[in-house]
CSV table of C-alpha atoms in Angstrom, one decimal:
chain,number,residue,atom,x,y,z
Q,1,MET,CA,55.8,214.0,50.9
Q,2,THR,CA,57.9,212.4,53.6
Q,3,VAL,CA,59.2,209.0,54.2
Q,4,ARG,CA,59.1,207.5,58.2
Q,5,HIS,CA,60.5,204.5,58.9
Q,6,GLU,CA,59.8,202.3,62.2
Q,7,GLN,CA,61.2,199.7,62.9
Q,8,ILE,CA,58.7,196.5,64.5
Q,9,THR,CA,59.7,193.1,66.9
Q,10,VAL,CA,57.7,190.0,66.7
Q,11,ALA,CA,58.1,187.0,69.2
Q,12,SER,CA,57.1,184.1,68.5
Q,13,THR,CA,56.7,181.6,70.5
Q,14,LYS,CA,56.4,178.3,68.5
Q,15,ARG,CA,58.0,177.0,65.5
Q,16,GLU,CA,55.4,177.5,63.2
Q,17,GLU,CA,52.7,180.3,63.5
Q,18,THR,CA,51.5,183.5,62.1
Q,19,ILE,CA,51.2,186.8,63.9
Q,20,GLU,CA,48.5,189.3,63.5
Q,21,ILE,CA,50.3,192.8,63.4
Q,22,THR,CA,47.2,195.2,61.8
Q,23,PRO,CA,47.6,197.0,64.8
Q,24,ARG,CA,50.6,197.6,65.1
Q,25,VAL,CA,51.2,198.8,61.2
Q,26,LYS,CA,48.1,200.9,61.4
Q,27,ALA,CA,49.3,202.9,64.5
Q,28,ALA,CA,53.0,203.3,62.6
Q,29,VAL,CA,50.7,204.9,60.0
Q,30,THR,CA,49.6,207.9,62.3
Q,31,ARG,CA,52.4,208.5,64.1
Q,32,ALA,CA,53.4,209.7,60.4
Q,33,LYS,CA,50.7,211.7,60.1
Q,34,VAL,CA,49.8,210.2,56.1
Q,35,ARG,CA,46.8,211.2,54.9
Q,36,ASP,CA,47.7,209.4,50.8
Q,37,GLY,CA,50.6,207.8,50.5
Q,38,VAL,CA,51.7,203.3,50.4
Q,39,VAL,CA,53.0,201.9,53.4
Q,40,ALA,CA,56.1,198.6,53.1
Q,41,VAL,CA,56.5,196.2,55.3
Q,42,SER,CA,58.7,194.1,54.6
Q,43,VAL,CA,60.5,191.7,57.0
Q,44,ALA,CA,64.4,191.0,58.2
Q,45,HIS,CA,64.8,187.6,57.7
Q,46,THR,CA,65.2,184.4,55.9
Q,47,THR,CA,62.7,182.4,57.5
Q,48,ALA,CA,59.4,184.8,58.1
Q,49,ALA,CA,57.7,186.6,55.7
Q,50,VAL,CA,54.4,188.4,55.5
Q,51,PHE,CA,51.2,188.7,54.1
Q,52,VAL,CA,48.1,189.5,54.3
Q,53,ASN,CA,44.9,187.5,54.8
Q,54,GLU,CA,41.6,186.9,56.9
Q,55,ASN,CA,41.6,187.6,60.2
Q,56,ALA,CA,38.2,186.2,61.4
Q,57,ASP,CA,37.8,182.7,61.5
Q,58,PRO,CA,42.0,181.5,63.4
Q,59,ASP,CA,41.0,178.4,60.4
Q,60,VAL,CA,42.5,180.2,57.7
Q,61,GLN,CA,45.9,180.8,58.6
Q,62,ARG,CA,46.0,177.4,60.3
Q,63,ASP,CA,44.5,175.6,57.6
Q,64,LEU,CA,47.2,177.5,55.7
Q,65,LEU,CA,50.8,176.7,58.4
Q,66,THR,CA,49.4,172.9,57.4
Q,67,THR,CA,48.9,173.2,53.9
Q,68,LEU,CA,51.9,174.6,53.3
Q,69,ALA,CA,53.7,172.0,55.4
Q,70,ARG,CA,52.2,169.4,52.7
Q,71,LEU,CA,53.6,171.0,49.9
Q,72,VAL,CA,57.0,172.0,51.6
Q,73,PRO,CA,57.0,168.4,54.2
Q,74,ASP,CA,60.0,168.9,57.2
Q,75,ALA,CA,61.7,165.6,55.8
Q,76,GLY,CA,62.6,166.1,52.1
Q,77,ASP,CA,65.1,165.8,49.8
Q,78,TYR,CA,67.0,169.8,51.6
Q,79,ARG,CA,70.6,169.8,51.0
Q,80,HIS,CA,70.7,173.3,53.3
Q,81,ALA,CA,73.3,171.9,56.3
Q,82,GLU,CA,70.8,174.4,59.6
Q,83,GLY,CA,67.8,171.8,58.8
Q,84,ASN,CA,65.6,174.3,58.5
Q,85,GLY,CA,65.8,174.1,54.6
Q,86,PRO,CA,61.9,174.2,54.5
Q,87,ALA,CA,61.6,177.5,56.4
Q,88,HIS,CA,63.5,179.3,53.5
Q,89,ILE,CA,62.0,178.0,50.8
Q,90,LYS,CA,58.3,178.4,52.6
Q,91,SER,CA,60.1,182.4,53.0
Q,92,VAL,CA,59.8,182.8,48.9
Q,93,LEU,CA,57.0,181.4,48.4
Q,94,VAL,CA,54.9,183.9,50.6
Q,95,GLY,CA,57.5,186.9,50.2
Q,96,GLY,CA,58.8,189.0,52.1
Q,97,ASP,CA,57.1,192.2,51.7
Q,98,ILE,CA,54.0,193.2,51.4
Q,99,THR,CA,52.7,197.3,50.1
Q,100,VAL,CA,48.9,198.6,51.1
Q,101,ALA,CA,47.6,201.9,50.2
Q,102,ILE,CA,47.1,204.4,52.7
Q,103,ARG,CA,43.9,206.3,52.4
Q,104,ASP,CA,42.5,209.3,54.2
Q,105,GLY,CA,44.8,208.8,56.7
Q,106,GLY,CA,43.9,204.9,57.4
Q,107,LEU,CA,45.5,201.2,55.4
Q,108,ALA,CA,43.2,200.9,52.9
Q,109,LEU,CA,42.4,196.8,53.4
Q,110,GLY,CA,39.1,195.3,53.2
Q,111,ARG,CA,36.7,193.8,55.3
Q,112,TRP,CA,38.5,190.9,56.4
Q,113,GLN,CA,42.1,190.8,55.4
Q,114,GLY,CA,44.7,191.3,58.1
Q,115,VAL,CA,48.7,192.1,58.4
Q,116,TYR,CA,50.3,188.8,59.1
Q,117,PHE,CA,53.9,188.1,60.4
Q,118,ALA,CA,54.8,184.6,59.1
Q,119,GLU,CA,57.6,182.5,61.6
Q,120,PHE,CA,58.6,179.6,60.0
Q,121,ASP,CA,61.0,178.8,62.1
Q,122,GLY,CA,60.7,180.2,65.9
Q,123,PRO,CA,60.6,180.1,68.7
Q,124,ARG,CA,63.0,183.4,67.8
Q,125,THR,CA,62.8,187.3,68.2
Q,126,ARG,CA,62.0,188.9,64.6
Q,127,SER,CA,62.5,192.6,63.7
Q,128,ALA,CA,60.4,193.5,60.8
Q,129,THR,CA,60.8,197.3,59.3
Q,130,VAL,CA,57.5,199.3,58.5
Q,131,THR,CA,58.0,202.2,56.1
Q,132,ILE,CA,55.6,205.6,55.4
Q,133,ILE,CA,55.7,207.5,52.3
Q,134,GLY,CA,53.2,209.8,51.3
Q,135,GLU,CA,51.4,213.4,52.0
Q,136,ARG,CA,50.6,214.6,54.8
Q,137,ALA,CA,47.2,216.2,56.5
Q,138,GLY,CA,47.6,219.6,54.7
N,1,MET,CA,55.7,214.3,43.6
N,2,THR,CA,52.3,213.4,44.2
N,3,VAL,CA,49.4,210.4,45.1
N,4,ARG,CA,46.7,209.1,43.7
N,5,HIS,CA,44.5,206.9,44.1
N,6,GLU,CA,41.6,205.0,42.0
N,7,GLN,CA,39.5,202.3,43.0
N,8,ILE,CA,38.8,199.3,40.7
N,9,THR,CA,36.4,197.1,40.5
N,10,VAL,CA,36.5,193.6,39.0
N,11,ALA,CA,33.8,191.2,38.2
N,12,SER,CA,34.8,187.6,38.1
N,13,THR,CA,31.6,185.5,36.3
N,14,LYS,CA,33.8,181.9,37.4
N,15,ARG,CA,34.8,180.8,40.7
N,16,GLU,CA,38.2,180.5,40.1
N,17,GLU,CA,39.8,183.0,36.5
N,18,THR,CA,41.9,185.6,35.9
N,19,ILE,CA,40.8,189.0,34.3
N,20,GLU,CA,43.5,190.4,32.9
N,21,ILE,CA,43.8,195.0,34.2
N,22,THR,CA,46.7,195.8,32.6
N,23,PRO,CA,44.8,199.1,30.4
N,24,ARG,CA,42.9,199.6,33.6
N,25,VAL,CA,46.2,200.3,35.5
N,26,LYS,CA,47.8,202.2,33.0
N,27,ALA,CA,44.5,204.3,31.9
N,28,ALA,CA,44.9,205.1,36.3
N,29,VAL,CA,48.7,205.8,35.5
N,30,THR,CA,47.7,208.6,33.1
N,31,ARG,CA,44.9,210.4,34.9
N,32,ALA,CA,47.3,210.7,37.7
N,33,LYS,CA,49.7,212.7,35.0
N,34,VAL,CA,52.8,211.1,36.6
N,35,ARG,CA,56.0,211.0,34.5
N,36,ASP,CA,58.1,208.7,36.8
N,37,GLY,CA,57.5,206.8,40.2
N,38,VAL,CA,55.6,203.1,41.4
N,39,VAL,CA,52.1,202.2,41.3
N,40,ALA,CA,51.3,199.6,43.1
N,41,VAL,CA,48.0,197.1,42.6
N,42,SER,CA,46.2,195.5,46.0
N,43,VAL,CA,43.9,193.5,46.3
N,44,ALA,CA,40.6,194.2,48.9
N,45,HIS,CA,40.0,190.5,49.5
N,46,THR,CA,41.4,187.2,51.8
N,47,THR,CA,40.6,185.5,48.5
N,48,ALA,CA,42.0,187.1,45.1
N,49,ALA,CA,45.0,187.9,44.3
N,50,VAL,CA,47.0,189.8,41.9
N,51,PHE,CA,49.9,189.1,39.7
N,52,VAL,CA,52.0,190.1,36.2
N,53,ASN,CA,52.5,187.7,33.7
N,54,GLU,CA,52.0,186.7,29.8
N,55,ASN,CA,48.7,187.8,28.8
N,56,ALA,CA,49.9,186.4,24.8
N,57,ASP,CA,48.8,183.1,25.0
N,58,PRO,CA,45.5,182.3,27.7
N,59,ASP,CA,46.7,179.0,28.0
N,60,VAL,CA,49.1,180.6,30.1
N,61,GLN,CA,46.1,181.8,32.9
N,62,ARG,CA,44.7,178.0,32.4
N,63,ASP,CA,48.3,175.8,33.7
N,64,LEU,CA,48.9,178.4,37.0
N,65,LEU,CA,44.8,177.8,37.8
N,66,THR,CA,45.1,174.3,37.3
N,67,THR,CA,48.2,173.9,38.7
N,68,LEU,CA,47.1,175.4,41.6
N,69,ALA,CA,44.2,173.6,42.1
N,70,ARG,CA,46.2,170.3,41.8
N,71,LEU,CA,49.1,172.1,44.2
N,72,VAL,CA,45.9,173.3,46.8
N,73,PRO,CA,43.1,170.5,46.2
N,74,ASP,CA,39.4,171.8,47.0
N,75,ALA,CA,39.7,168.4,49.2
N,76,GLY,CA,41.4,168.3,52.0
N,77,ASP,CA,42.2,168.6,55.5
N,78,TYR,CA,41.1,172.5,55.4
N,79,ARG,CA,39.0,173.6,58.8
N,80,HIS,CA,38.0,177.1,57.7
N,81,ALA,CA,34.6,176.2,57.7
N,82,GLU,CA,33.1,178.6,54.7
N,83,GLY,CA,34.4,176.3,52.0
N,84,ASN,CA,37.2,178.2,50.9
N,85,GLY,CA,40.4,177.5,52.7
N,86,PRO,CA,41.7,176.1,49.1
N,87,ALA,CA,41.3,179.8,47.8
N,88,HIS,CA,42.6,181.8,51.3
N,89,ILE,CA,45.8,179.4,51.0
N,90,LYS,CA,46.0,180.0,47.1
N,91,SER,CA,45.7,184.1,48.0
N,92,VAL,CA,48.3,184.0,49.8
N,93,LEU,CA,50.7,181.5,47.1
N,94,VAL,CA,50.2,184.5,44.6
N,95,GLY,CA,50.4,187.4,46.8
N,96,GLY,CA,48.0,190.1,47.2
N,97,ASP,CA,50.4,193.1,46.4
N,98,ILE,CA,51.9,194.3,43.3
N,99,THR,CA,54.5,196.6,42.0
N,100,VAL,CA,55.4,198.2,39.0
N,101,ALA,CA,57.7,201.4,38.0
N,102,ILE,CA,56.2,204.2,35.6
N,103,ARG,CA,59.0,205.6,33.3
N,104,ASP,CA,58.5,208.2,30.8
N,105,GLY,CA,54.3,207.9,31.9
N,106,GLY,CA,54.2,205.2,31.0
N,107,LEU,CA,54.4,200.9,32.9
N,108,ALA,CA,57.6,199.5,33.0
N,109,LEU,CA,55.8,196.6,31.8
N,110,GLY,CA,58.2,193.2,28.9
N,111,ARG,CA,56.7,192.9,26.4
N,112,TRP,CA,55.0,189.5,27.3
N,113,GLN,CA,53.8,191.5,30.5
N,114,GLY,CA,50.2,191.8,31.9
N,115,VAL,CA,48.0,192.5,35.4
N,116,TYR,CA,46.2,189.6,35.9
N,117,PHE,CA,43.7,190.0,38.8
N,118,ALA,CA,43.2,186.4,40.1
N,119,GLU,CA,39.6,184.8,41.5
N,120,PHE,CA,39.6,182.2,43.8
N,121,ASP,CA,36.1,181.9,45.0
N,122,GLY,CA,33.9,183.7,42.7
N,123,PRO,CA,31.7,185.1,40.9
N,124,ARG,CA,31.7,187.9,42.5
N,125,THR,CA,32.1,192.1,42.6
N,126,ARG,CA,35.9,192.3,43.9
N,127,SER,CA,38.1,195.7,44.0
N,128,ALA,CA,41.7,196.7,44.2
N,129,THR,CA,43.2,200.0,44.8
N,130,VAL,CA,45.3,201.6,42.5
N,131,THR,CA,48.1,204.0,43.7
N,132,ILE,CA,50.9,206.2,42.0
N,133,ILE,CA,52.9,207.8,44.0
N,134,GLY,CA,56.1,209.4,41.2
N,135,GLU,CA,57.3,213.1,39.4
N,136,ARG,CA,54.6,214.6,37.2
N,137,ALA,CA,55.2,215.8,34.5
N,138,GLY,CA,57.1,219.1,34.4
M,1,MET,CA,61.6,213.5,47.4
M,2,THR,CA,63.2,212.4,44.4
M,3,VAL,CA,62.4,209.1,42.1
M,4,ARG,CA,64.8,207.7,39.7
M,5,HIS,CA,65.0,204.2,37.8
M,6,GLU,CA,68.4,201.9,36.2
M,7,GLN,CA,67.7,198.9,34.2
M,8,ILE,CA,70.1,196.1,35.3
M,9,THR,CA,71.2,193.2,33.1
M,10,VAL,CA,71.5,189.9,34.4
M,11,ALA,CA,72.6,187.0,32.0
M,12,SER,CA,72.2,183.3,33.0
M,13,THR,CA,74.1,180.6,31.9
M,14,LYS,CA,71.6,177.5,32.3
M,15,ARG,CA,68.4,176.5,32.5
M,16,GLU,CA,67.5,177.4,35.7
M,17,GLU,CA,69.7,179.5,38.8
M,18,THR,CA,69.3,181.6,40.8
M,19,ILE,CA,71.7,184.8,40.6
M,20,GLU,CA,72.1,187.9,43.6
M,21,ILE,CA,71.8,191.2,42.8
M,22,THR,CA,72.1,192.4,45.8
M,23,PRO,CA,75.3,194.7,45.0
M,24,ARG,CA,74.2,196.2,41.9
M,25,VAL,CA,71.3,197.0,44.0
M,26,LYS,CA,73.3,198.7,46.5
M,27,ALA,CA,74.7,200.2,43.8
M,28,ALA,CA,71.7,202.3,42.2
M,29,VAL,CA,70.3,203.1,46.1
M,30,THR,CA,74.1,204.7,45.9
M,31,ARG,CA,74.3,206.6,42.9
M,32,ALA,CA,70.4,207.7,43.8
M,33,LYS,CA,71.7,209.6,46.5
M,34,VAL,CA,68.5,208.7,48.8
M,35,ARG,CA,68.8,208.5,52.5
M,36,ASP,CA,65.1,207.6,53.6
M,37,GLY,CA,62.7,205.8,51.0
M,38,VAL,CA,62.2,202.2,49.0
M,39,VAL,CA,63.0,200.6,46.4
M,40,ALA,CA,61.4,198.4,43.8
M,41,VAL,CA,63.1,195.8,42.3
M,42,SER,CA,60.8,194.3,38.9
M,43,VAL,CA,60.7,192.1,36.4
M,44,ALA,CA,60.8,192.6,33.4
M,45,HIS,CA,59.8,188.6,32.4
M,46,THR,CA,56.7,186.1,32.2
M,47,THR,CA,59.3,183.4,33.0
M,48,ALA,CA,61.4,185.1,35.4
M,49,ALA,CA,61.5,186.5,39.3
M,50,VAL,CA,62.6,187.7,41.8
M,51,PHE,CA,63.2,187.1,45.8
M,52,VAL,CA,64.7,188.1,48.8
M,53,ASN,CA,66.8,185.4,50.7
M,54,GLU,CA,69.8,183.9,52.6
M,55,ASN,CA,72.9,184.9,50.6
M,56,ALA,CA,74.9,182.5,53.1
M,57,ASP,CA,74.7,179.0,52.4
M,58,PRO,CA,74.1,178.1,48.4
M,59,ASP,CA,72.1,174.9,49.3
M,60,VAL,CA,69.6,177.0,50.3
M,61,GLN,CA,69.4,178.5,46.5
M,62,ARG,CA,70.0,174.5,45.2
M,63,ASP,CA,67.1,173.8,47.5
M,64,LEU,CA,64.6,176.3,46.4
M,65,LEU,CA,65.2,175.1,42.5
M,66,THR,CA,64.4,171.8,43.2
M,67,THR,CA,61.5,172.2,45.5
M,68,LEU,CA,60.6,174.2,43.1
M,69,ALA,CA,61.1,171.3,40.6
M,70,ARG,CA,59.1,169.4,42.4
M,71,LEU,CA,56.2,171.3,42.8
M,72,VAL,CA,55.9,172.3,39.7
M,73,PRO,CA,57.3,169.2,37.8
M,74,ASP,CA,58.6,169.6,34.2
M,75,ALA,CA,56.1,167.4,32.7
M,76,GLY,CA,52.3,168.0,34.0
M,77,ASP,CA,49.5,168.8,32.5
M,78,TYR,CA,50.3,172.1,30.4
M,79,ARG,CA,49.3,173.0,27.5
M,80,HIS,CA,50.7,176.2,26.6
M,81,ALA,CA,52.9,175.1,23.6
M,82,GLU,CA,56.4,176.6,24.2
M,83,GLY,CA,56.9,174.2,27.0
M,84,ASN,CA,58.1,176.5,29.9
M,85,GLY,CA,54.6,176.6,31.4
M,86,PRO,CA,56.5,176.0,34.1
M,87,ALA,CA,59.2,178.6,34.3
M,88,HIS,CA,55.8,180.4,33.8
M,89,ILE,CA,53.8,179.3,37.3
M,90,LYS,CA,56.7,179.4,39.3
M,91,SER,CA,57.1,183.1,38.7
M,92,VAL,CA,54.0,183.8,39.7
M,93,LEU,CA,54.7,181.7,42.7
M,94,VAL,CA,58.5,183.3,43.4
M,95,GLY,CA,56.8,187.1,42.0
M,96,GLY,CA,58.1,189.8,40.1
M,97,ASP,CA,58.5,193.0,41.9
M,98,ILE,CA,60.2,193.0,45.7
M,99,THR,CA,60.6,196.5,47.6
M,100,VAL,CA,63.2,197.3,50.2
M,101,ALA,CA,63.3,200.3,52.8
M,102,ILE,CA,66.3,202.6,51.9
M,103,ARG,CA,67.2,203.5,55.9
M,104,ASP,CA,70.2,206.4,56.0
M,105,GLY,CA,71.5,205.9,52.3
M,106,GLY,CA,71.5,201.7,52.8
M,107,LEU,CA,69.0,198.4,52.5
M,108,ALA,CA,67.4,197.6,55.0
M,109,LEU,CA,68.4,193.6,54.8
M,110,GLY,CA,69.1,191.5,57.8
M,111,ARG,CA,72.3,189.7,58.1
M,112,TRP,CA,71.6,187.0,56.2
M,113,GLN,CA,69.5,188.8,53.0
M,114,GLY,CA,70.6,189.0,50.2
M,115,VAL,CA,68.3,190.4,46.5
M,116,TYR,CA,68.1,187.3,44.7
M,117,PHE,CA,67.0,187.1,40.4
M,118,ALA,CA,65.4,184.1,39.3
M,119,GLU,CA,65.8,182.3,36.5
M,120,PHE,CA,63.7,179.6,35.5
M,121,ASP,CA,64.2,179.2,31.7
M,122,GLY,CA,67.3,180.1,30.7
M,123,PRO,CA,69.3,180.6,29.2
M,124,ARG,CA,68.9,184.3,29.0
M,125,THR,CA,70.0,188.0,29.2
M,126,ARG,CA,67.5,189.5,31.2
M,127,SER,CA,66.4,193.1,32.5
M,128,ALA,CA,64.6,194.5,36.0
M,129,THR,CA,64.2,198.1,36.6
M,130,VAL,CA,65.2,199.0,40.1
M,131,THR,CA,63.4,201.9,41.1
M,132,ILE,CA,64.4,204.4,44.3
M,133,ILE,CA,62.2,207.4,45.9
M,134,GLY,CA,63.2,208.9,48.4
M,135,GLU,CA,64.4,212.0,50.1
M,136,ARG,CA,67.7,213.4,48.9
M,137,ALA,CA,70.3,213.8,52.0
M,138,GLY,CA,69.9,217.1,53.6
């Protein structure tokens, strides 16, 4: 069994956007030389999130951000003084970490699944920790 | 330390429903012969989810689906062409993976907790990966 | 590689509140003597949750509870007989487990991040399992 961490840096260019990081998570898994285990991705921020969803039609990502903005609108009953109260709440609703199985050295993602970093208070330079735990190839 | 994966197949019969998979997760843990560790369950789909909640009163599951349908209604500002935009968003809100501790060979669930697969765009045949990592009994 | 569990008890004093448990998670990691790995925290209840978010301004926590109460109001179309239907739904939306990386013996949290237990149906005495998996210092 082995443990390996990698830090990923994500540069967002808008106030809100989702950025696919699947290739970077895959590359970290390959570098770890782990054949079977899990990979956890966790964001180091309180106005960002990470999730797995469709990476074929970009409209899915657009619909997600639009719906979150409707559920947690910019204007509302927020006391947090920095003005990014809604971003904190979206971060909690979407969640700050994911876990994906590693099988035969690859990510056990479905055909349409990609790993996404969600920016809710950009543009900023962000970071996430990718941790791989598992058994190395024999 | 050992790693073991199992693939679970879930056949949904409605467009939206929750299906308890606790016995199947428990059986996978038993087969892995792991005494202490964690089990991660992750869905391989972008319009489904997995979560832990009450398995005593079925109305809890009904209330969850009804509330999600109110928050993310079928008709709305969605651009995703396939017509299942809301299902993708519900999938992100509920989440695609869970992690539960394994203690003394069993799932460390509370008295009322069950593991549920959530179908948001069925009926379909779905799959999830159950990954067990931990120490085998001595 | 080693696995260690600790049970955390959280006593809530209100019907709804968030309680920071970062110091207790850190202490469990220190006691496990794990240098690199992950820690998973999972709640044993169906009307509570765990999440990571800002621990500097208490208004962030207030805004979260207020927004959840707006999205899932006390009065609504709930059939669950115990009257705590909304608490179950909030539990699913926020989620019942988190995973954080352990690097160099510490939690890989960002500067403003804290680990929170969320009570949605208190006051009660609650418990959560903290599971540490990783490599001990050499």
